[in-house]
MMTF fields as JSON, N, C-alpha, C and O atoms, coordinates in Angstrom:
{
  "mmtfVersion": "1.0.0",
  "mmtfProducer": "UNKNOWN",
  "numBonds": 603,
  "numAtoms": 604,
  "numGroups": 151,
  "numChains": 1,
  "numModels": 1,
  "chainsPerModel": [1],
  "groupsPerChain": [151],
  "chainIdList": ["A"],
  "bondAtomList": [4, 2, 8, 6, 12, 10, 16, 14, 20, 18, 24, 22, 28, 26, 32, 30, 36, 34, 40, 38, 44, 42, 48, 46, 52, 50, 56, 54, 60, 58, 64, 62, 68, 66, 72, 70, 76, 74, 80, 78, 84, 82, 88, 86, 92, 90, 96, 94, 100, 98, 104, 102, 108, 106, 112, 110, 116, 114, 120, 118, 124, 122, 128, 126, 132, 130, 136, 134, 140, 138, 144, 142, 148, 146, 152, 150, 156, 154, 160, 158, 164, 162, 168, 166, 172, 170, 176, 174, 180, 178, 184, 182, 188, 186, 192, 190, 196, 194, 200, 198, 204, 202, 208, 206, 212, 210, 216, 214, 220, 218, 224, 222, 228, 226, 232, 230, 236, 234, 240, 238, 244, 242, 248, 246, 252, 250, 256, 254, 260, 258, 264, 262, 268, 266, 272, 270, 276, 274, 280, 278, 284, 282, 288, 286, 292, 290, 296, 294, 300, 298, 304, 302, 308, 306, 312, 310, 316, 314, 320, 318, 324, 322, 328, 326, 332, 330, 336, 334, 340, 338, 344, 342, 348, 346, 352, 350, 356, 354, 360, 358, 364, 362, 368, 366, 372, 370, 376, 374, 380, 378, 384, 382, 388, 386, 392, 390, 396, 394, 400, 398, 404, 402, 408, 406, 412, 410, 416, 414, 420, 418, 424, 422, 428, 426, 432, 430, 436, 434, 440, 438, 444, 442, 448, 446, 452, 450, 456, 454, 460, 458, 464, 462, 468, 466, 472, 470, 476, 474, 480, 478, 484, 482, 488, 486, 492, 490, 496, 494, 500, 498, 504, 502, 508, 506, 512, 510, 516, 514, 520, 518, 524, 522, 528, 526, 532, 530, 536, 534, 540, 538, 544, 542, 548, 546, 552, 550, 556, 554, 560, 558, 564, 562, 568, 566, 572, 570, 576, 574, 580, 578, 584, 582, 588, 586, 592, 590, 596, 594, 600, 598],
  "bondOrderList": [1, 1, 1, 1, 1, 1, 1, 1, 1, 1, 1, 1, 1, 1, 1, 1, 1, 1, 1, 1, 1, 1, 1, 1, 1, 1, 1, 1, 1, 1, 1, 1, 1, 1, 1, 1, 1, 1, 1, 1, 1, 1, 1, 1, 1, 1, 1, 1, 1, 1, 1, 1, 1, 1, 1, 1, 1, 1, 1, 1, 1, 1, 1, 1, 1, 1, 1, 1, 1, 1, 1, 1, 1, 1, 1, 1, 1, 1, 1, 1, 1, 1, 1, 1, 1, 1, 1, 1, 1, 1, 1, 1, 1, 1, 1, 1, 1, 1, 1, 1, 1, 1, 1, 1, 1, 1, 1, 1, 1, 1, 1, 1, 1, 1, 1, 1, 1, 1, 1, 1, 1, 1, 1, 1, 1, 1, 1, 1, 1, 1, 1, 1, 1, 1, 1, 1, 1, 1, 1, 1, 1, 1, 1, 1, 1, 1, 1, 1, 1, 1],
  "groupList": [{"groupName": "UNK", "atomNameList": ["N", "CA", "C", "O"], "elementList": ["N", "C", "C", "O"], "formalChargeList": [0, 0, 0, 0], "bondAtomList": [1, 0, 2, 1, 3, 2], "bondOrderList": [1, 1, 2], "singleLetterCode": "X", "chemCompType": "L-PEPTIDE LINKING"}],
  "groupTypeList": [0, 0, 0, 0, 0, 0, 0, 0, 0, 0, 0, 0, 0, 0, 0, 0, 0, 0, 0, 0, 0, 0, 0, 0, 0, 0, 0, 0, 0, 0, 0, 0, 0, 0, 0, 0, 0, 0, 0, 0, 0, 0, 0, 0, 0, 0, 0, 0, 0, 0, 0, 0, 0, 0, 0, 0, 0, 0, 0, 0, 0, 0, 0, 0, 0, 0, 0, 0, 0, 0, 0, 0, 0, 0, 0, 0, 0, 0, 0, 0, 0, 0, 0, 0, 0, 0, 0, 0, 0, 0, 0, 0, 0, 0, 0, 0, 0, 0, 0, 0, 0, 0, 0, 0, 0, 0, 0, 0, 0, 0, 0, 0, 0, 0, 0, 0, 0, 0, 0, 0, 0, 0, 0, 0, 0, 0, 0, 0, 0, 0, 0, 0, 0, 0, 0, 0, 0, 0, 0, 0, 0, 0, 0, 0, 0, 0, 0, 0, 0, 0, 0],
  "groupIdList": [1, 2, 3, 4, 5, 6, 7, 8, 9, 10, 11, 12, 13, 14, 15, 16, 17, 18, 19, 20, 21, 22, 23, 24, 25, 26, 27, 28, 29, 30, 31, 32, 33, 34, 35, 36, 37, 38, 39, 40, 41, 42, 43, 44, 45, 46, 47, 48, 49, 50, 51, 52, 53, 54, 55, 56, 57, 58, 59, 60, 61, 62, 63, 64, 65, 66, 67, 68, 69, 70, 71, 72, 73, 74, 75, 76, 77, 78, 79, 80, 81, 82, 83, 84, 85, 86, 87, 88, 89, 90, 91, 92, 93, 94, 95, 96, 97, 98, 99, 100, 101, 102, 103, 104, 105, 106, 107, 108, 109, 110, 111, 112, 113, 114, 115, 116, 117, 118, 119, 120, 121, 122, 123, 124, 125, 126, 127, 128, 129, 130, 131, 132, 133, 134, 135, 136, 137, 138, 139, 140, 141, 142, 143, 144, 145, 146, 147, 148, 149, 150, 151],
  "secStructList": [7, 7, 6, 6, 7, 7, 7, 7, 7, 7, 7, 3, 3, 3, 3, 3, 1, 7, 2, 2, 2, 2, 2, 0, 0, 0, 0, 0, 0, 6, 7, 7, 3, 3, 3, 3, 3, 3, 3, 3, 6, 6, 3, 3, 3, 3, 3, 3, 3, 3, 6, 6, 3, 3, 3, 3, 3, 3, 3, 3, 7, 7, 1, 1, 7, 7, 7, 6, 6, 1, 1, 1, 7, 7, 7, 3, 3, 3, 3, 7, 1, 1, 2, 2, 2, 2, 2, 2, 2, 2, 2, 2, 2, 2, 2, 6, 6, 7, 7, 5, 1, 1, 1, 1, 7, 3, 3, 1, 1, 6, 6, 7, 1, 7, 3, 3, 3, 3, 3, 3, 7, 6, 6, 7, 7, 3, 3, 3, 3, 3, 3, 1, 1, 1, 7, 6, 6, 1, 7, 7, 1, 7, 1, 1, 1, 7, 4, 4, 4, 7, 7],
  "xCoordList": [66.89, 66.311, 67.091, 68.322, 66.386, 67.026, 67.08, 66.423, 67.849, 67.981, 66.674, 66.505, 65.754, 64.489, 63.385, 62.261, 63.673, 62.666, 62.284, 63.139, 60.997, 60.505, 59.571, 58.633, 59.829, 58.931, 57.939, 58.281, 56.724, 55.722, 54.942, 54.925, 54.3, 53.563, 52.497, 51.832, 52.353, 51.289, 50.255, 49.751, 49.934, 49.011, 49.802, 50.976, 49.133, 49.716, 48.966, 47.739, 49.679, 49.064, 49.217, 50.309, 48.12, 48.138, 47.682, 46.683, 48.394, 47.919, 46.941, 47.213, 45.805, 44.795, 44.406, 44.61, 43.848, 43.432, 42.008, 41.674, 41.157, 39.746, 39.319, 39.092, 39.212, 38.913, 37.577, 37.478, 36.555, 35.241, 35.311, 34.762, 35.983, 36.118, 36.912, 36.544, 37.985, 38.806, 38.067, 38.205, 37.285, 36.471, 35.48, 35.265, 34.87, 33.948, 34.624, 34.03, 35.847, 36.587, 37.013, 36.681, 37.738, 38.301, 37.24, 37.35, 36.223, 35.192, 34.12, 33.82, 33.556, 32.446, 32.883, 32.228, 33.962, 34.381, 35.25, 35.015, 36.258, 37.151, 36.68, 37.21, 35.706, 35.095, 35.743, 35.48, 36.582, 37.173, 36.129, 35.277, 36.195, 35.327, 35.956, 37.173, 35.134, 35.611, 35.626, 34.575, 36.825, 36.99, 36.95, 36.693, 37.204, 37.176, 37.505, 38.179, 37.017, 37.285, 37.555, 37.127, 38.264, 38.527, 38.617, 38.964, 38.294, 38.402, 38.69, 37.784, 39.974, 40.394, 41.125, 42.205, 40.536, 41.135, 41.454, 42.511, 40.539, 40.742, 41.66, 41.978, 42.086, 42.949, 42.058, 41.74, 41.663, 40.733, 41.501, 42.518, 40.982, 41.611, 40.577, 39.511, 40.904, 40.036, 40.899, 41.93, 40.445, 41.089, 40.222, 39.023, 40.828, 40.106, 40.696, 41.884, 39.864, 40.359, 39.374, 38.377, 39.687, 38.828, 38.827, 39.867, 37.648, 37.49, 38.042, 38.601, 37.881, 38.315, 39.799, 40.257, 40.561, 42.014, 42.377, 42.011, 43.097, 43.52, 44.449, 45.431, 44.115, 44.896, 45.437, 46.566, 44.605, 44.906, 44.427, 43.328, 45.258, 44.816, 44.861, 45.776, 43.866, 43.795, 43.933, 43.22, 44.847, 45.121, 44.862, 45.543, 43.897, 43.614, 44.616, 44.366, 45.767, 46.786, 47.649, 48.725, 47.177, 47.92, 47.397, 46.197, 48.306, 47.934, 47.765, 47.209, 48.238, 48.17, 48.139, 48.219, 48.021, 47.91, 49.211, 50.275, 49.095, 50.22, 51.271, 50.931, 52.531, 53.622, 54.542, 55.464, 54.302, 55.109, 56.578, 57.392, 56.937, 58.335, 59.141, 60.339, 58.516, 59.225, 59.481, 58.772, 60.484, 60.77, 59.602, 58.915, 59.386, 58.297, 57.524, 58.069, 56.272, 55.409, 55.404, 55.213, 55.614, 55.544, 54.128, 53.529, 53.586, 52.191, 51.743, 52.565, 50.438, 49.858, 49.311, 48.696, 49.533, 49.052, 48.294, 48.699, 47.181, 46.413, 46.305, 46.29, 46.231, 46.114, 44.702, 44.193, 44.073, 42.741, 42.883, 43.971, 41.784, 41.811, 41.81, 42.446, 41.09, 40.972, 40.998, 40.801, 41.245, 41.231, 39.82, 39.661, 38.795, 37.418, 37.158, 36.417, 37.755, 37.62, 38.281, 37.745, 39.434, 40.127, 39.228, 39.089, 38.617, 37.749, 36.498, 35.995, 35.997, 34.844, 35.224, 34.442, 36.418, 36.888, 37.048, 36.687, 37.582, 37.746, 36.397, 36.301, 35.359, 34.031, 33.507, 32.957, 33.671, 33.219, 33.957, 33.356, 35.254, 36.059, 35.685, 35.631, 35.43, 35.057, 33.703, 33.498, 32.777, 31.47, 31.62, 30.756, 32.71, 32.95, 33.997, 34.514, 34.3, 35.233, 36.595, 37.192, 37.086, 38.408, 39.462, 39.28, 40.547, 41.64, 42.489, 43.028, 42.606, 43.413, 44.731, 44.788, 45.786, 47.085, 47.138, 47.793, 46.456, 46.417, 44.973, 44.14, 44.682, 43.327, 43.123, 43.641, 42.387, 42.065, 43.189, 44.171, 43.015, 44.005, 45.258, 45.185, 46.402, 47.687, 48.581, 48.418, 49.517, 50.468, 51.555, 51.834, 52.167, 53.28, 54.523, 55.421, 54.578, 55.692, 55.342, 54.384, 56.093, 55.817, 55.837, 56.805, 54.761, 54.671, 54.377, 54.351, 54.155, 53.897, 52.459, 51.538, 52.282, 50.942, 50.294, 49.072, 51.113, 50.589, 50.257, 50.851, 49.304, 48.942, 47.69, 47.152, 47.232, 46.047, 45.723, 46.02, 45.095, 44.692, 45.488, 45.857, 45.741, 46.547, 45.77, 45.376, 45.545, 44.659, 45.072, 46.054, 44.323, 44.676, 43.492, 42.337, 43.809, 42.764, 42.439, 43.045, 41.494, 41.115, 42.247, 42.163, 43.293, 44.44, 45.571, 46.637, 45.352, 46.366, 47.322, 48.237, 47.139, 48.005, 47.83, 46.712, 48.95, 48.918, 48.546, 49.096, 47.596, 47.078, 47.067, 47.002, 47.134, 47.15, 46.313, 46.383, 45.516, 44.855, 45.256, 44.994, 45.899, 46.431, 46.235, 45.765, 46.607, 46.593, 47.92, 48.544, 48.358, 49.623, 49.512, 50.511, 48.314, 48.086, 46.739, 45.866, 46.577, 45.308, 45.406, 44.439, 46.549, 46.71, 47.547, 47.896, 47.874, 48.675, 47.983, 46.794, 48.708, 48.152, 47.707, 47.444, 47.617, 47.272, 48.458, 49.602, 48.202, 49.323, 50.211, 49.761, 51.468, 52.425, 52.802, 53.39, 52.477, 52.735, 54.196, 54.479, 55.123, 56.543, 57.258, 57.197, 57.92, 58.551, 59.696, 59.832, 60.508, 61.726, 61.65, 62.63, 60.51, 60.412, 59.128, 58.143, 59.125, 57.902, 56.793, 57.022, 55.605, 54.467, 54.213, 53.916, 54.326, 54.011, 55.086, 54.888, 56.192, 57.294, 57.191, 57.735, 56.514, 56.577, 55.21, 55.052, 54.232, 52.922, 52.581, 51.521],
  "yCoordList": [-2.555, -3.71, -4.947, -4.941, -5.983, -7.215, -8.218, -8.042, -9.243, -10.286, -11.042, -11.719, -10.947, -11.67, -10.827, -11.307, -9.585, -8.743, -9.323, -9.795, -9.285, -9.806, -8.783, -8.312, -8.452, -7.583, -8.438, -9.519, -7.959, -8.627, -7.552, -6.401, -7.902, -6.88, -6.216, -6.866, -4.923, -4.169, -3.813, -4.694, -2.549, -2.128, -1.489, -1.148, -1.339, -0.688, 0.609, 0.641, 1.665, 2.945, 3.232, 3.104, 3.621, 3.948, 5.379, 5.807, 6.115, 7.411, 7.152, 6.339, 7.842, 7.691, 9.069, 10.076, 9.105, 10.372, 10.751, 11.935, 9.755, 10.0, 9.011, 7.835, 9.486, 8.598, 7.886, 6.693, 8.586, 7.948, 6.786, 5.714, 7.005, 5.955, 4.777, 3.623, 5.055, 3.984, 3.228, 2.01, 3.937, 3.254, 2.313, 1.199, 2.755, 1.885, 0.615, -0.463, 0.741, -0.426, -1.339, -2.525, -0.806, -1.643, -2.158, -3.285, -1.362, -1.8, -2.636, -3.748, -2.116, -2.798, -3.982, -5.025, -3.839, -4.9, -5.939, -7.138, -5.49, -6.445, -6.847, -7.8, -6.153, -6.581, -6.096, -6.656, -5.075, -4.538, -3.713, -3.075, -3.725, -2.918, -1.544, -1.427, -0.517, 0.833, 0.97, 0.982, 1.072, 1.161, 2.598, 2.85, 3.539, 4.948, 5.81, 5.377, 7.045, 8.014, 9.372, 9.654, 10.206, 11.549, 12.531, 12.186, 13.773, 14.869, 16.124, 16.836, 16.373, 17.531, 18.499, 18.192, 19.67, 20.687, 20.137, 20.432, 19.336, 18.77, 17.572, 17.07, 17.109, 15.912, 14.705, 14.361, 14.072, 12.938, 11.63, 11.437, 10.733, 9.425, 8.43, 8.81, 7.144, 6.079, 4.922, 4.605, 4.296, 3.099, 1.903, 1.89, 0.901, -0.294, -1.52, -1.554, -2.523, -3.741, -4.877, -4.799, -5.932, -7.11, -7.593, -7.625, -7.97, -8.445, -7.442, -7.83, -6.156, -5.103, -4.81, -3.936, -5.522, -5.309, -4.444, -4.753, -3.361, -2.441, -3.15, -3.781, -3.032, -3.668, -2.649, -2.761, -1.651, -0.739, 0.662, 0.836, 1.659, 3.048, 3.685, 3.443, 4.495, 5.235, 6.713, 7.244, 7.37, 8.791, 9.521, 9.259, 10.433, 11.186, 12.327, 13.441, 12.023, 13.051, 12.823, 13.408, 11.969, 11.733, 12.647, 12.907, 13.128, 13.988, 13.214, 13.736, 11.983, 11.195, 9.718, 9.308, 8.921, 7.465, 6.83, 7.448, 5.602, 4.783, 4.747, 4.652, 4.823, 4.836, 3.64, 3.72, 2.532, 1.324, 1.464, 0.659, 2.461, 2.644, 3.454, 3.659, 3.915, 4.665, 3.769, 2.787, 4.111, 3.356, 3.488, 4.509, 2.461, 2.468, 1.176, 0.121, 1.267, 0.088, -0.646, -0.034, -1.954, -2.78, -3.29, -3.045, -3.996, -4.432, -4.849, -5.095, -4.925, -5.437, -6.824, -7.057, -7.735, -9.104, -9.562, -9.309, -10.245, -10.871, -12.346, -12.758, -13.14, -14.584, -15.017, -14.691, -15.748, -16.307, -17.72, -18.294, -18.269, -19.611, -20.725, -21.761, -20.513, -21.555, -20.926, -19.722, -21.765, -21.287, -20.844, -19.944, -21.468, -21.051, -19.626, -18.882, -19.24, -17.862, -16.894, -15.822, -17.275, -16.438, -16.258, -15.149, -17.349, -17.274, -16.443, -15.767, -16.482, -15.656, -14.167, -13.342, -13.826, -12.448, -12.052, -10.941, -12.952, -12.655, -12.305, -11.342, -13.074, -12.816, -11.45, -10.709, -11.111, -9.803, -8.667, -7.657, -8.838, -7.805, -7.66, -6.543, -8.766, -8.711, -8.029, -7.312, -8.245, -7.58, -6.063, -5.345, -5.581, -4.142, -3.638, -2.53, -4.466, -4.097, -3.656, -2.721, -4.326, -4.033, -4.49, -5.501, -3.753, -4.068, -5.204, -5.087, -6.306, -7.453, -7.467, -7.091, -7.907, -8.043, -9.316, -9.344, -10.366, -11.654, -12.126, -11.668, -13.028, -13.545, -14.726, -15.814, -14.528, -15.591, -15.92, -15.188, -17.053, -17.524, -17.968, -18.712, -17.512, -17.92, -18.409, -18.012, -19.269, -19.786, -18.754, -17.895, -18.852, -17.951, -18.257, -17.422, -19.43, -19.844, -21.174, -21.825, -21.585, -22.859, -24.009, -24.183, -24.792, -25.943, -25.628, -26.539, -24.372, -23.978, -24.307, -24.193, -24.708, -24.96, -23.657, -23.579, -22.635, -21.347, -20.471, -20.606, -19.576, -18.656, -17.891, -18.032, -17.079, -16.287, -15.342, -15.604, -14.218, -13.208, -11.931, -11.617, -11.212, -10.0, -8.901, -9.06, -7.782, -6.748, -5.395, -5.296, -4.347, -2.977, -2.288, -2.506, -1.449, -0.666, 0.556, 0.73, 1.411, 2.553, 3.527, 4.247, 3.562, 4.435, 3.694, 4.267, 2.429, 1.657, 0.889, 0.241, 0.941, 0.176, -1.306, -1.799, -2.004, -3.429, -4.24, -4.032, -5.176, -5.994, -7.462, -7.815, -8.306, -9.76, -10.409, -10.015, -11.407, -12.298, -13.702, -14.125, -14.429, -15.737, -16.756, -16.44, -17.973, -19.087, -19.834, -19.848, -20.456, -21.199, -22.512, -23.02, -23.063, -24.291, -24.182, -23.427, -24.938, -24.947, -24.42, -24.508, -23.874, -23.317, -24.211, -23.814, -25.42, -26.344, -26.585, -26.902, -26.439, -26.607, -25.306, -25.269, -24.241, -22.932, -22.428, -22.753, -21.649, -21.138, -20.189, -19.53, -20.143, -19.203, -18.203, -18.59, -16.926, -15.93, -15.792, -15.523, -15.969, -15.849, -17.099, -17.412, -17.797, -19.056, -18.884, -19.692, -17.861, -17.747, -16.736, -16.557, -16.073, -15.044, -15.232, -15.749, -14.824, -14.931, -14.059, -12.905, -14.621, -13.909, -12.587, -11.575, -12.591, -11.391, -10.313, -9.192, -10.626, -9.671, -8.687, -7.587, -9.041, -8.207, -8.038, -8.305, -7.599, -7.345, -5.88, -5.476],
  "zCoordList": [-28.797, -29.437, -28.989, -28.981, -28.624, -28.187, -29.329, -30.355, -29.148, -30.162, -30.351, -31.365, -29.41, -29.53, -30.152, -30.297, -30.523, -31.164, -32.516, -33.266, -32.819, -34.086, -34.708, -34.066, -35.938, -36.679, -37.448, -37.926, -37.566, -38.391, -39.118, -38.682, -40.211, -40.951, -40.083, -39.276, -40.268, -39.615, -40.662, -41.359, -40.783, -41.833, -42.974, -42.827, -44.099, -45.263, -45.505, -45.414, -45.807, -46.133, -47.612, -48.168, -48.253, -49.676, -49.896, -49.318, -50.715, -51.179, -52.317, -53.201, -52.297, -53.339, -53.858, -53.181, -55.059, -55.651, -55.271, -55.234, -54.986, -54.688, -53.607, -53.891, -52.375, -51.252, -51.425, -51.136, -51.886, -52.046, -53.04, -52.789, -54.157, -55.176, -54.62, -54.84, -53.91, -53.345, -52.244, -52.131, -51.433, -50.412, -51.068, -50.588, -52.169, -52.893, -53.362, -53.333, -53.787, -54.274, -53.126, -53.126, -52.159, -51.103, -50.13, -49.646, -49.838, -48.898, -49.602, -49.17, -50.662, -51.313, -52.169, -52.157, -52.898, -53.818, -53.114, -53.26, -52.347, -51.687, -50.297, -49.727, -49.742, -48.492, -47.214, -46.149, -47.279, -46.057, -45.308, -45.927, -43.99, -43.147, -42.96, -42.816, -42.963, -42.663, -41.147, -40.507, -40.574, -39.124, -38.635, -37.458, -39.531, -39.167, -40.36, -41.294, -40.316, -41.379, -40.761, -39.642, -41.492, -41.011, -42.144, -43.274, -41.816, -42.774, -41.973, -41.541, -41.788, -41.013, -41.924, -42.429, -42.136, -42.994, -44.381, -44.939, -44.939, -46.265, -46.297, -47.375, -45.163, -45.085, -44.842, -43.704, -45.94, -45.844, -45.762, -46.428, -44.921, -44.759, -44.269, -43.785, -44.401, -43.91, -43.442, -44.036, -42.355, -41.818, -42.191, -41.915, -42.817, -43.245, -42.577, -42.258, -42.369, -41.754, -41.883, -42.602, -41.164, -41.102, -39.668, -39.011, -39.184, -37.812, -36.799, -35.774, -37.09, -36.182, -36.187, -35.45, -37.002, -37.061, -38.257, -39.391, -37.998, -39.05, -40.036, -39.644, -41.325, -42.379, -43.374, -43.85, -43.678, -44.768, -44.409, -43.883, -44.697, -44.562, -45.937, -46.724, -46.208, -47.469, -47.153, -46.302, -47.837, -47.622, -48.922, -49.913, -48.952, -50.167, -50.271, -49.809, -50.895, -51.07, -52.303, -52.431, -53.211, -54.446, -55.544, -55.635, -56.369, -57.49, -58.79, -59.757, -58.819, -60.043, -59.739, -58.581, -60.784, -60.669, -60.163, -60.188, -59.713, -59.29, -60.404, -61.583, -60.026, -61.002, -60.768, -59.955, -61.471, -61.23, -61.574, -61.121, -62.359, -62.762, -61.746, -61.943, -60.671, -59.637, -58.422, -58.208, -57.643, -56.427, -55.461, -55.439, -54.673, -53.697, -53.756, -54.082, -53.442, -53.399, -54.738, -55.789, -54.693, -55.895, -56.099, -57.145, -55.115, -55.16, -53.765, -52.883, -53.58, -52.338, -52.621, -53.661, -51.7, -51.889, -50.654, -49.519, -50.906, -49.83, -50.126, -51.285, -49.079, -49.215, -48.866, -47.793, -49.768, -49.545, -48.986, -48.998, -48.499, -47.915, -48.942, -48.744, -50.052, -51.082, -52.47, -52.628, -53.468, -54.849, -55.235, -56.059, -54.65, -54.931, -54.446, -55.089, -53.324, -52.847, -53.831, -54.11, -54.349, -55.342, -56.562, -57.076, -57.025, -58.199, -57.916, -58.813, -56.7, -56.333, -56.373, -56.846, -55.881, -55.977, -57.445, -57.835, -58.245, -59.671, -60.298, -61.059, -59.987, -60.545, -60.106, -60.921, -58.832, -58.331, -59.029, -59.397, -59.205, -59.855, -61.329, -61.844, -62.006, -63.426, -63.606, -64.585, -62.67, -62.732, -62.72, -63.223, -62.148, -62.029, -63.016, -62.88, -64.009, -65.078, -64.559, -65.092, -63.524, -62.984, -63.994, -64.672, -64.089, -64.997, -64.427, -63.326, -65.178, -64.774, -65.54, -66.71, -64.862, -65.516, -66.354, -67.396, -65.909, -66.597, -66.642, -65.86, -67.542, -67.682, -66.743, -66.996, -65.679, -64.741, -63.786, -63.664, -63.106, -62.134, -62.868, -63.846, -62.392, -62.944, -61.803, -60.649, -62.153, -61.168, -60.903, -61.741, -59.723, -59.401, -60.224, -60.329, -60.797, -61.647, -62.284, -61.867, -63.276, -63.942, -62.946, -62.205, -62.933, -62.06, -60.605, -59.778, -60.269, -58.883, -58.48, -59.289, -57.249, -56.712, -56.252, -56.122, -56.008, -55.557, -56.754, -57.824, -56.558, -57.622, -57.261, -56.163, -58.198, -57.922, -59.055, -60.221, -58.677, -59.649, -59.403, -58.271, -60.472, -60.435, -61.137, -62.292, -60.449, -60.963, -60.408, -59.673, -60.759, -60.37, -59.702, -60.067, -58.712, -58.05, -58.911, -59.969, -58.485, -59.319, -59.646, -60.641, -58.839, -59.125, -59.828, -60.051, -60.18, -60.89, -59.998, -60.505, -58.676, -57.771, -58.059, -58.205, -58.139, -58.466, -57.228, -56.146, -57.404, -56.316, -56.704, -57.882, -55.684, -55.883, -54.796, -53.632, -55.177, -54.223, -54.639, -55.766, -53.715, -54.088, -52.975, -51.882, -53.291, -52.341, -52.44, -53.5, -51.337, -51.389, -52.15, -52.659, -52.232, -53.005, -53.704, -53.276, -54.778, -55.495, -56.911, -57.668, -57.286, -58.629, -59.534, -60.645, -59.066, -59.877, -61.209, -61.245, -62.283, -63.621, -64.257, -65.459, -63.481, -64.054, -64.863, -64.548, -65.89, -66.692, -65.886, -64.949, -66.274, -65.677, -66.761, -67.771, -66.575, -67.625, -68.04, -69.208, -67.111, -67.446, -66.937, -65.748, -67.818, -67.454, -66.453, -65.534, -66.613, -65.821, -64.679, -63.956, -64.502, -63.473, -62.668, -63.195, -61.408, -60.612, -61.205, -61.567, -61.298, -61.867, -61.135, -61.771, -59.813, -59.056, -59.186, -58.72, -59.797, -59.877, -61.023, -60.928, -62.1, -63.291, -63.95, -65.141, -63.178, -63.806, -63.758, -64.236]
}
C-alpha cells in the first residue's frame, strides 16, 4: 500500500431473515434496482444498486431481527438531494406503516442545518435518509448528542 492509496465506501452487505420481504422494501419502497439475484443450495442473495452501481447486498442468512445492542452495524444512511426528497420518502414509508424512530424530519443536532428521517427496515435495521442542508429549524431529539447516534 502506498501513501497515496485512498479508501472510499463500496457496497454494504446486510443479513436478512426473508429475502423476498427485504427486496420488497429496498427495491419497491426505497427505489433500489435489483442488479442480480442468486439461489444456490438455499443460499439466497440479491445485489441492489442505482444507475447500475452496486450499493447494497442482501444475504438471507439471519435467524433473527437486527440487534442494536450488539457490536456491528449501527445504521445505514443515504443522502438525498433536497429536503423535499426526504419528505417524499417519508410519505412513501408512512404509506407502508414503516416504523420510525422520530416523528418526521429531525435535525442532526440543535441548530443544525442537516437532518432527515430515521426509520427501520423489516428486520429492524436502523436506516437514515438525510440532507446536509434544509433541516434548519427542525426539532433535535437529543440536545447534547447526535440524532443519528442513539436511535
